[in-house]
Amino acid sequence: MPEKALLCFGDQQIELPVLVGAEGEKSVDISRLRDATGLTTYDPSLSNTAVCKSAITFIDGDEGILRYRGIPIEQFTDRPNFIEVAWLLIFGRLPKKDELDRFSQRLTLNELLHEGMKHQFQHIPADAPPMALLSATLSNLVCYHPQFLALGDDESFEEMAARLISKVRTIAAFSYRRSLGLPFNYPNPNLRYCANFLHMMFSIPYQQYSITREIEDALNLIFILHADHEQNCSTSTARVVGSSRANLFASCASAVCALWGPLHGGANVEVVEMLDRIHHGGMSPEDCIKAAKDKANPFKLFGFGHRIYKNYDPRAKILKVACDRVLSQMKVKDPLLDIARKLEELALADPYFVERKLYPNVDFYSGIILRSLGIPTNMFTVCFAIGRLPGWIAQWKEQHDDPTSKILRPRQVYIGNTIQDYVPIEKR
Ligand code: ACO
């Protein structure tokens, strides 16, 4: 007998169906509540509301568990391959060898930008924020590839996904080169995904950037750990935009804008700036913790806290270990790592953070690894976006494949004026 929840309101008793997820989590279905009672539900910031059914990513925030299509995130860390993970997220299972080869081939064939798009980079200020460029250029892709406006079969969807996942790294690298006034490096079809991105970022004419397997693995790992995180702010944005049947390019471009914010993907920039300020004597780690606890101060301990994780973010756990490994492989001694460790130690021993269950999140250590690879701070959130793109694509596809999905349209509790008369301007 399926469980039901009973809602008593006035003299009415309403039975509400209870949905049970694959891992036993329960959700009260209130979708017909207003029809039955006239009531809506109030859940600002949607912290307690499931807006869809999804089979892509499972998180248990209390236990610190993250799985992609059922596979624990820790299992992707030994020999990381971001492209394999991207296909898994989008198509629901691990690709067979020929499928992965075909997808890699599609990525290679799609790596160039239309020359017309290249000129777009010339006419913007050199210090334009790379996230603005990324969002605008992703949106503009549709002007060059209008055939992807409609959702086709899985085969054409794979081509569309490959196009986006391949071109995003070319766009990102071109915006970086443009900001330095350096010539663009065309993608090299002989390089794997991450190596090709680093080549486009850092090679100079007549001198190929040298990429070791360790560097490639470090970037693969970062991208994998960011690849999906169920209904977070940017993914929900992609779904909201996609729910109006806007195209995939527009949906992903809007997700980039949502990711940009310092409470979301932009936190990786804030973390490094915060660590750098401590390093340069602008404040001590103790001052930093004090400021984060002060309710009169808008300052936050960036890279700490999470809407879902009330335990150590499993991605941060992996990145903390990876930090030591990558920095020693690169023979880099970064004082910011010691400061980060000190801040973590202070926070995890402080009742303010303990009581609120605030732990390091994915952004706390990722910037230190990206720095060691030579990625500049203003490209950190862009790297997050490259990593998250397969997640946005997978969620968009799932939404479009679901025959029950409708345009997303929340309700509100209206608290404005009751009916008023219009007053002509001369009488106001
Ligand atoms: N520093 C200080 N206090 C914090 C922090 C922090 N980093 N995070 C949460 N808190 C406090 C809140 O002020 C609140 O205190 P209160 O109960 O006294 O009012 C309490 O902890 C609960 O936090 P919420 O605000 O309810 O948490 P919410 O789920 O709304 O926000 C968020 C989550 C946005 C991530 C928040 O923890 C934060 O701002 N962290 C810093 C920014 C950051 O690192 N963002 C990246 C998140 S991961 C990602 O998006 C990829």
Coordinates of C-alpha atoms and ligand atoms in Angstrom, one line a residue:
M1 CA 0.0 0.0 0.0
P2 CA 1.7 3.3 -1.1
E3 CA 2.2 5.7 1.8
K4 CA 0.2 8.9 2.0
A5 CA 0.6 12.1 4.0
L6 CA -2.4 13.7 5.6
L7 CA -2.9 17.4 5.6
C8 CA -5.5 18.9 7.9
F9 CA -6.6 22.4 7.0
G10 CA -9.7 23.9 8.5
D11 CA -12.3 21.2 8.5
Q12 CA -10.7 19.5 5.5
Q13 CA -8.5 16.4 5.5
I14 CA -6.5 16.0 2.4
E15 CA -4.5 12.9 1.5
L16 CA -1.3 13.6 -0.4
P17 CA 0.6 10.9 -2.3
V18 CA 4.2 10.2 -1.1
L19 CA 6.8 9.5 -3.8
V20 CA 9.7 7.2 -2.8
G21 CA 13.0 7.8 -4.6
A22 CA 15.5 5.0 -5.7
E23 CA 17.5 5.4 -2.4
G24 CA 14.4 5.5 -0.2
E25 CA 14.1 9.2 0.2
K26 CA 10.5 10.4 0.5
S27 CA 8.7 13.4 -1.0
V28 CA 5.2 14.6 -0.5
D29 CA 3.5 15.3 -3.9
I30 CA 1.7 18.6 -3.5
S31 CA 1.1 19.2 -7.2
R32 CA -2.7 18.9 -6.9
L33 CA -2.9 20.7 -3.5
R34 CA -4.1 24.0 -4.8
D35 CA -6.8 22.4 -7.0
A36 CA -8.1 20.6 -3.9
T37 CA -7.8 23.3 -1.3
G38 CA -6.8 26.7 -2.8
L39 CA -3.5 26.4 -0.8
T40 CA -0.1 26.9 -2.3
T41 CA 3.1 26.0 -0.4
Y42 CA 5.7 28.5 0.7
D43 CA 9.4 27.4 0.2
P44 CA 11.5 30.5 -0.6
S45 CA 14.8 29.5 -2.3
L46 CA 13.2 26.0 -2.9
S47 CA 15.4 24.5 -0.1
N48 CA 12.8 21.8 0.6
T49 CA 11.2 21.3 -2.8
A50 CA 12.0 18.6 -5.4
V51 CA 11.2 20.2 -8.8
C52 CA 11.7 17.1 -10.9
K53 CA 12.4 13.4 -10.9
S54 CA 15.9 12.8 -12.1
A55 CA 18.1 9.7 -12.6
I56 CA 21.4 11.5 -13.2
T57 CA 23.1 12.3 -9.9
F58 CA 22.5 11.1 -6.4
I59 CA 23.6 13.2 -3.3
D60 CA 23.2 12.3 0.3
G61 CA 24.3 15.6 1.9
D62 CA 24.2 14.2 5.5
E63 CA 26.5 11.3 4.7
G64 CA 28.7 13.2 2.2
I65 CA 27.8 10.9 -0.8
L66 CA 27.9 11.8 -4.5
R67 CA 27.2 9.4 -7.3
Y68 CA 27.0 9.9 -11.1
R69 CA 24.4 7.4 -12.5
G70 CA 24.9 5.3 -9.4
I71 CA 28.7 5.3 -9.5
P72 CA 30.4 6.8 -6.4
I73 CA 32.5 9.8 -7.4
E74 CA 35.6 8.3 -5.7
Q75 CA 35.7 5.6 -8.5
F76 CA 36.5 8.2 -11.1
T77 CA 39.6 9.5 -9.5
D78 CA 42.2 6.8 -10.4
R79 CA 42.5 7.2 -14.2
P80 CA 40.3 10.1 -14.8
N81 CA 38.6 10.6 -18.2
F82 CA 36.3 13.5 -18.3
I83 CA 34.8 12.6 -21.7
E84 CA 33.8 9.2 -20.5
V85 CA 32.0 10.8 -17.5
A86 CA 30.3 13.4 -19.8
W87 CA 28.9 10.6 -22.0
L88 CA 27.8 8.6 -18.9
L89 CA 25.9 11.6 -17.5
I90 CA 24.2 12.5 -20.8
F91 CA 23.3 9.0 -22.0
G92 CA 22.8 7.2 -18.8
R93 CA 25.4 4.4 -18.9
L94 CA 29.2 4.0 -19.4
P95 CA 30.1 4.1 -23.1
K96 CA 31.5 1.1 -24.8
K97 CA 34.9 1.5 -26.4
D98 CA 33.4 2.2 -29.9
E99 CA 30.9 4.7 -28.5
L100 CA 33.7 6.6 -26.6
D101 CA 35.8 6.6 -29.7
R102 CA 32.9 7.9 -31.8
F103 CA 32.2 10.7 -29.2
S104 CA 35.9 11.6 -29.0
Q105 CA 36.0 11.8 -32.8
R106 CA 32.9 14.1 -32.8
L107 CA 34.7 16.3 -30.2
T108 CA 37.7 16.6 -32.5
L109 CA 35.6 17.4 -35.6
N110 CA 33.8 20.1 -33.6
E111 CA 36.7 21.8 -32.0
L112 CA 37.1 24.8 -34.3
L113 CA 35.0 27.9 -34.1
H114 CA 33.5 29.4 -37.2
E115 CA 36.0 32.1 -38.3
G116 CA 33.1 34.6 -38.0
M117 CA 32.9 34.0 -34.3
K118 CA 36.6 34.6 -33.9
H119 CA 36.1 38.2 -34.9
Q120 CA 33.6 38.6 -32.0
F121 CA 36.6 38.4 -29.6
Q122 CA 38.4 41.3 -31.3
H123 CA 35.8 44.0 -30.6
I124 CA 35.4 43.7 -26.8
P125 CA 37.6 45.4 -24.2
A126 CA 40.7 43.3 -23.3
D127 CA 39.7 43.1 -19.6
A128 CA 36.2 41.8 -20.4
P129 CA 35.2 39.2 -17.8
P130 CA 35.7 35.8 -19.4
M131 CA 32.4 34.5 -17.9
A132 CA 30.5 37.3 -19.8
L133 CA 32.3 36.2 -23.0
L134 CA 31.6 32.6 -22.4
S135 CA 27.9 33.1 -21.9
A136 CA 27.5 35.4 -24.9
T137 CA 29.5 33.2 -27.2
L138 CA 27.7 30.0 -26.2
S139 CA 24.4 31.8 -26.9
N140 CA 25.7 33.0 -30.3
L141 CA 26.7 29.4 -31.3
V142 CA 23.1 29.0 -32.4
C143 CA 23.6 31.6 -35.1
Y144 CA 26.2 29.4 -36.7
H145 CA 24.5 26.1 -36.1
P146 CA 20.7 26.7 -36.4
Q147 CA 20.2 23.0 -37.3
F148 CA 20.5 22.2 -33.6
L149 CA 17.5 24.4 -32.6
A150 CA 15.2 21.4 -32.6
L151 CA 15.9 18.3 -30.4
G152 CA 16.4 15.3 -32.7
D153 CA 17.2 11.7 -32.0
D154 CA 20.0 10.4 -29.7
E155 CA 22.4 10.5 -32.7
S156 CA 21.9 14.2 -33.5
F157 CA 21.8 15.0 -29.8
E158 CA 25.2 13.4 -29.4
E159 CA 26.5 15.6 -32.2
M160 CA 25.0 18.7 -30.5
A161 CA 26.4 17.7 -27.1
A162 CA 29.9 17.1 -28.7
R163 CA 29.7 20.4 -30.4
L164 CA 29.1 22.3 -27.2
I165 CA 31.5 20.3 -25.0
S166 CA 34.2 20.7 -27.7
K167 CA 33.7 24.4 -28.5
V168 CA 33.4 25.6 -24.9
R169 CA 37.0 24.9 -24.3
T170 CA 38.0 26.7 -27.5
I171 CA 35.9 29.7 -26.5
A172 CA 37.4 29.7 -23.0
A173 CA 40.9 29.6 -24.3
F174 CA 40.3 32.3 -27.0
S175 CA 38.9 34.6 -24.4
Y176 CA 41.9 34.1 -22.2
R177 CA 44.3 34.7 -25.1
R178 CA 42.4 37.8 -26.1
S179 CA 42.6 39.3 -22.6
L180 CA 46.4 39.1 -22.9
G181 CA 46.5 40.3 -26.5
L182 CA 48.1 37.0 -27.6
P183 CA 47.4 35.3 -30.9
F184 CA 44.8 32.5 -30.7
N185 CA 46.0 28.9 -30.8
Y186 CA 43.9 26.7 -33.0
P187 CA 43.0 23.4 -31.4
N188 CA 45.3 20.5 -32.1
P189 CA 43.3 17.4 -33.3
N190 CA 46.1 15.1 -32.0
L191 CA 45.6 16.1 -28.4
R192 CA 43.2 14.7 -25.9
Y193 CA 40.5 17.0 -24.4
C194 CA 42.3 18.5 -21.4
A195 CA 45.7 18.6 -23.1
N196 CA 44.1 20.4 -26.1
F197 CA 42.6 23.0 -23.8
L198 CA 45.9 23.6 -22.1
H199 CA 47.6 23.9 -25.5
M200 CA 45.1 26.5 -26.6
M201 CA 45.6 28.4 -23.4
F202 CA 49.4 28.3 -23.1
S203 CA 51.3 27.3 -26.3
I204 CA 53.0 30.2 -28.1
P205 CA 53.8 30.4 -31.8
Y206 CA 56.6 27.9 -32.5
Q207 CA 56.6 26.6 -29.0
Q208 CA 54.2 23.9 -28.0
Y209 CA 53.2 24.0 -24.3
S210 CA 54.6 20.8 -22.7
I211 CA 51.9 18.8 -21.0
T212 CA 52.7 15.9 -18.7
R213 CA 50.2 13.1 -17.9
E214 CA 50.0 14.4 -14.3
I215 CA 48.9 17.8 -15.5
E216 CA 46.3 16.2 -17.8
D217 CA 45.0 14.0 -15.0
A218 CA 44.7 16.9 -12.6
L219 CA 42.6 18.9 -15.0
N220 CA 40.5 15.8 -15.9
L221 CA 39.9 15.3 -12.2
I222 CA 38.8 18.9 -11.6
F223 CA 36.4 18.7 -14.6
I224 CA 35.0 15.3 -13.4
L225 CA 34.4 16.6 -9.9
H226 CA 32.4 19.5 -11.3
A227 CA 30.5 17.6 -14.0
D228 CA 27.1 17.4 -12.3
H229 CA 25.5 18.2 -9.0
E230 CA 21.8 17.6 -9.5
Q231 CA 19.5 20.6 -9.1
N232 CA 22.0 23.3 -8.1
C233 CA 21.5 27.0 -9.0
S234 CA 23.1 26.9 -12.5
T235 CA 21.5 23.6 -13.4
S236 CA 18.1 24.8 -12.2
T237 CA 18.6 27.9 -14.4
A238 CA 19.3 25.7 -17.4
R239 CA 16.1 23.7 -16.6
V240 CA 14.0 26.9 -16.1
V241 CA 15.2 28.3 -19.4
G242 CA 14.9 24.9 -21.1
S243 CA 11.4 24.4 -19.8
S244 CA 10.1 27.1 -22.1
R245 CA 11.6 25.0 -24.9
A246 CA 14.4 27.5 -25.4
N247 CA 17.3 25.8 -27.2
L248 CA 20.2 24.0 -25.5
F249 CA 22.7 26.7 -26.4
A250 CA 20.5 29.4 -24.8
S251 CA 19.9 27.2 -21.7
C252 CA 23.6 26.6 -21.1
A253 CA 24.5 30.2 -21.7
S254 CA 22.0 31.2 -19.0
A255 CA 23.5 28.6 -16.7
V256 CA 26.9 30.1 -17.1
C257 CA 25.5 33.4 -15.8
A258 CA 24.0 31.7 -12.8
L259 CA 27.3 30.0 -12.1
W260 CA 29.2 33.3 -12.2
G261 CA 27.8 34.4 -8.8
P262 CA 30.1 34.3 -5.8
L263 CA 27.7 32.2 -3.8
H264 CA 27.9 29.5 -6.5
G265 CA 30.8 28.8 -9.0
G266 CA 32.3 32.3 -8.5
A267 CA 33.3 31.2 -5.0
N268 CA 36.5 29.5 -6.3
V269 CA 37.7 33.0 -7.2
E270 CA 36.7 34.5 -3.9
V271 CA 38.5 31.7 -2.0
V272 CA 41.8 32.3 -3.7
E273 CA 41.4 36.1 -3.3
M274 CA 40.7 35.5 0.4
L275 CA 43.7 33.3 0.9
D276 CA 45.9 35.7 -1.0
R277 CA 44.8 38.6 1.2
I278 CA 45.8 36.6 4.3
H279 CA 49.1 35.7 2.6
H280 CA 49.8 39.4 1.9
G281 CA 49.1 40.4 5.5
G282 CA 45.7 42.0 4.8
M283 CA 44.2 39.9 7.6
S284 CA 45.1 36.9 9.7
P285 CA 43.3 33.5 9.4
E286 CA 41.8 34.2 12.9
D287 CA 40.5 37.6 11.7
C288 CA 39.0 35.9 8.7
I289 CA 37.1 33.4 10.8
K290 CA 36.0 36.2 13.1
A291 CA 34.7 38.3 10.1
A292 CA 32.8 35.3 8.7
K293 CA 31.0 34.8 12.0
D294 CA 30.1 38.5 12.4
K295 CA 26.4 38.9 11.4
A296 CA 26.9 42.6 10.8
N297 CA 29.6 41.8 8.3
P298 CA 28.6 40.5 4.8
F299 CA 31.9 38.6 4.6
K300 CA 31.7 34.8 4.3
L301 CA 34.2 32.1 4.6
F302 CA 34.3 31.4 0.9
G303 CA 34.6 27.7 0.0
F304 CA 32.7 26.7 3.2
G305 CA 29.1 25.7 3.6
H306 CA 26.6 24.1 1.2
R307 CA 22.9 24.0 0.8
I308 CA 22.9 20.2 0.6
Y309 CA 26.1 19.0 2.3
K310 CA 25.9 19.0 6.1
N311 CA 29.0 17.0 6.1
Y312 CA 32.4 17.2 4.3
D313 CA 31.7 17.7 0.6
P314 CA 33.1 14.5 -1.0
R315 CA 34.6 16.5 -3.9
A316 CA 36.5 18.7 -1.4
K317 CA 37.8 15.6 0.3
I318 CA 39.2 14.3 -3.0
L319 CA 40.6 17.7 -4.0
K320 CA 42.3 18.2 -0.6
V321 CA 44.3 15.0 -1.2
A322 CA 44.8 15.8 -4.9
C323 CA 46.3 19.2 -3.9
D324 CA 49.2 17.6 -2.1
R325 CA 49.8 15.2 -5.0
V326 CA 49.6 17.7 -7.8
L327 CA 51.7 20.4 -6.1
S328 CA 54.4 17.9 -5.4
Q329 CA 54.3 16.5 -9.0
M330 CA 54.5 20.0 -10.3
K331 CA 57.2 20.8 -7.7
V332 CA 55.2 23.8 -6.6
K333 CA 55.2 25.2 -3.1
D334 CA 52.1 27.3 -2.7
P335 CA 51.8 29.2 0.6
L336 CA 48.1 29.5 0.0
L337 CA 47.7 25.7 0.6
D338 CA 49.1 26.1 4.1
I339 CA 46.7 29.0 4.8
A340 CA 43.8 27.0 3.5
R341 CA 44.7 24.1 5.8
K342 CA 45.0 26.5 8.7
L343 CA 41.6 28.1 8.0
E344 CA 40.0 24.7 7.7
E345 CA 41.5 23.6 11.0
L346 CA 40.2 26.8 12.7
A347 CA 36.8 26.6 11.2
L348 CA 36.3 22.9 12.0
A349 CA 37.1 23.5 15.7
D350 CA 34.9 26.6 16.0
P351 CA 31.4 26.1 17.4
Y352 CA 29.9 28.6 14.9
F353 CA 30.9 26.3 12.0
V354 CA 30.3 23.0 13.9
E355 CA 26.8 23.9 14.9
R356 CA 25.8 25.0 11.5
K357 CA 27.5 22.0 9.9
L358 CA 29.7 24.2 7.6
Y359 CA 32.5 22.2 5.9
P360 CA 34.8 22.9 3.0
N361 CA 33.0 22.6 -0.4
V362 CA 34.3 21.9 -3.9
D363 CA 35.6 25.5 -4.3
F364 CA 37.9 25.5 -1.2
Y365 CA 40.8 23.5 -2.7
S366 CA 40.1 23.6 -6.5
G367 CA 41.6 27.0 -7.0
I368 CA 44.9 25.9 -5.5
I369 CA 45.2 23.1 -8.0
L370 CA 44.2 25.3 -10.9
R371 CA 46.8 27.9 -9.9
S372 CA 49.5 25.2 -9.9
L373 CA 48.5 24.4 -13.5
G374 CA 49.1 28.0 -14.4
I375 CA 45.4 28.9 -14.8
P376 CA 44.8 32.5 -13.8
T377 CA 42.2 33.3 -11.2
N378 CA 39.8 35.0 -13.6
M379 CA 39.5 31.7 -15.5
F380 CA 38.7 29.6 -12.5
T381 CA 34.9 29.9 -12.8
V382 CA 35.3 29.3 -16.6
C383 CA 37.0 26.0 -15.8
F384 CA 34.1 25.2 -13.5
A385 CA 31.7 25.9 -16.4
I386 CA 33.7 23.6 -18.8
G387 CA 33.4 20.9 -16.2
R388 CA 29.7 21.5 -15.5
L389 CA 28.6 21.6 -19.1
P390 CA 27.9 17.9 -19.5
G391 CA 25.7 18.1 -16.4
W392 CA 23.7 20.9 -17.8
I393 CA 23.3 19.0 -21.1
A394 CA 22.3 15.8 -19.4
Q395 CA 19.7 17.6 -17.2
W396 CA 18.3 19.5 -20.2
K397 CA 18.0 16.2 -22.2
E398 CA 16.3 14.5 -19.3
Q399 CA 13.8 17.3 -19.0
H400 CA 13.1 17.2 -22.7
D401 CA 12.8 13.4 -22.8
D402 CA 10.2 13.5 -20.0
P403 CA 6.7 13.7 -21.6
T404 CA 5.3 15.0 -18.3
S405 CA 7.6 18.0 -18.0
K406 CA 6.0 21.4 -18.2
I407 CA 7.1 25.0 -18.3
L408 CA 8.5 25.9 -14.8
R409 CA 6.4 28.5 -13.3
P410 CA 6.5 28.9 -9.5
R411 CA 3.8 30.7 -7.4
Q412 CA 4.3 33.6 -5.0
V413 CA 2.7 34.9 -1.8
Y414 CA 1.7 38.4 -2.9
I415 CA 2.4 41.0 -0.2
G416 CA 2.0 44.2 -2.2
N417 CA -0.8 46.8 -2.2
T418 CA -4.4 45.7 -2.4
I419 CA -6.4 47.4 -5.2
Q420 CA -5.5 51.1 -5.7
D421 CA -6.8 53.8 -8.1
Y422 CA -4.4 55.2 -10.7
V423 CA -3.5 58.8 -9.7
P424 CA -2.8 61.2 -12.6
I425 CA 0.7 62.7 -12.5
E426 CA -0.4 66.3 -11.6
K427 CA -2.3 65.0 -8.5
R428 CA 0.6 62.9 -7.0
Ligands
ACO1 N1 30.6 31.6 6.2 C1 30.0 32.1 7.3 N2 28.7 31.7 7.6 C2 28.1 30.9 6.8 C3 28.7 30.4 5.6 C4 30.0 30.8 5.3 N3 30.7 30.3 4.2 N4 27.8 29.6 4.9 C5 26.7 29.5 5.7 N5 26.9 30.3 6.8 C6 25.9 30.5 7.9 C7 24.7 31.4 7.4 O1 25.0 32.7 7.6 C8 23.6 30.8 8.3 O2 23.8 31.4 9.6 P1 22.5 31.6 10.6 O3 21.9 30.3 10.8 O4 23.1 32.2 11.8 O5 21.6 32.6 9.8 C9 24.0 29.3 8.4 O6 25.4 29.2 8.2 C10 23.2 28.5 7.4 O7 23.6 28.9 6.1 P2 22.5 29.2 5.0 O8 22.7 30.6 4.6 O9 21.1 28.7 5.3 O10 23.0 28.3 3.8 P3 22.5 28.3 2.4 O11 22.1 26.9 2.1 O12 21.5 29.3 2.1 O13 23.8 28.7 1.5 C11 25.9 28.7 0.6 C12 24.7 27.9 1.1 C13 25.4 29.8 -0.4 C14 26.8 27.8 -0.2 C15 26.6 29.4 1.8 O14 27.1 28.4 2.6 C16 27.7 30.3 1.4 O15 27.4 31.5 1.1 N6 29.0 29.8 1.3 C17 30.1 30.6 0.9 C18 30.1 30.7 -0.6 C19 30.5 29.4 -1.3 O16 31.5 28.8 -0.9 N7 29.8 29.0 -2.3 C20 30.1 27.8 -3.1 C21 29.1 26.7 -2.7 S1 29.4 25.2 -3.6 C22 29.0 25.6 -5.2 O17 28.1 26.3 -5.5 C23 29.7 25.0 -6.2

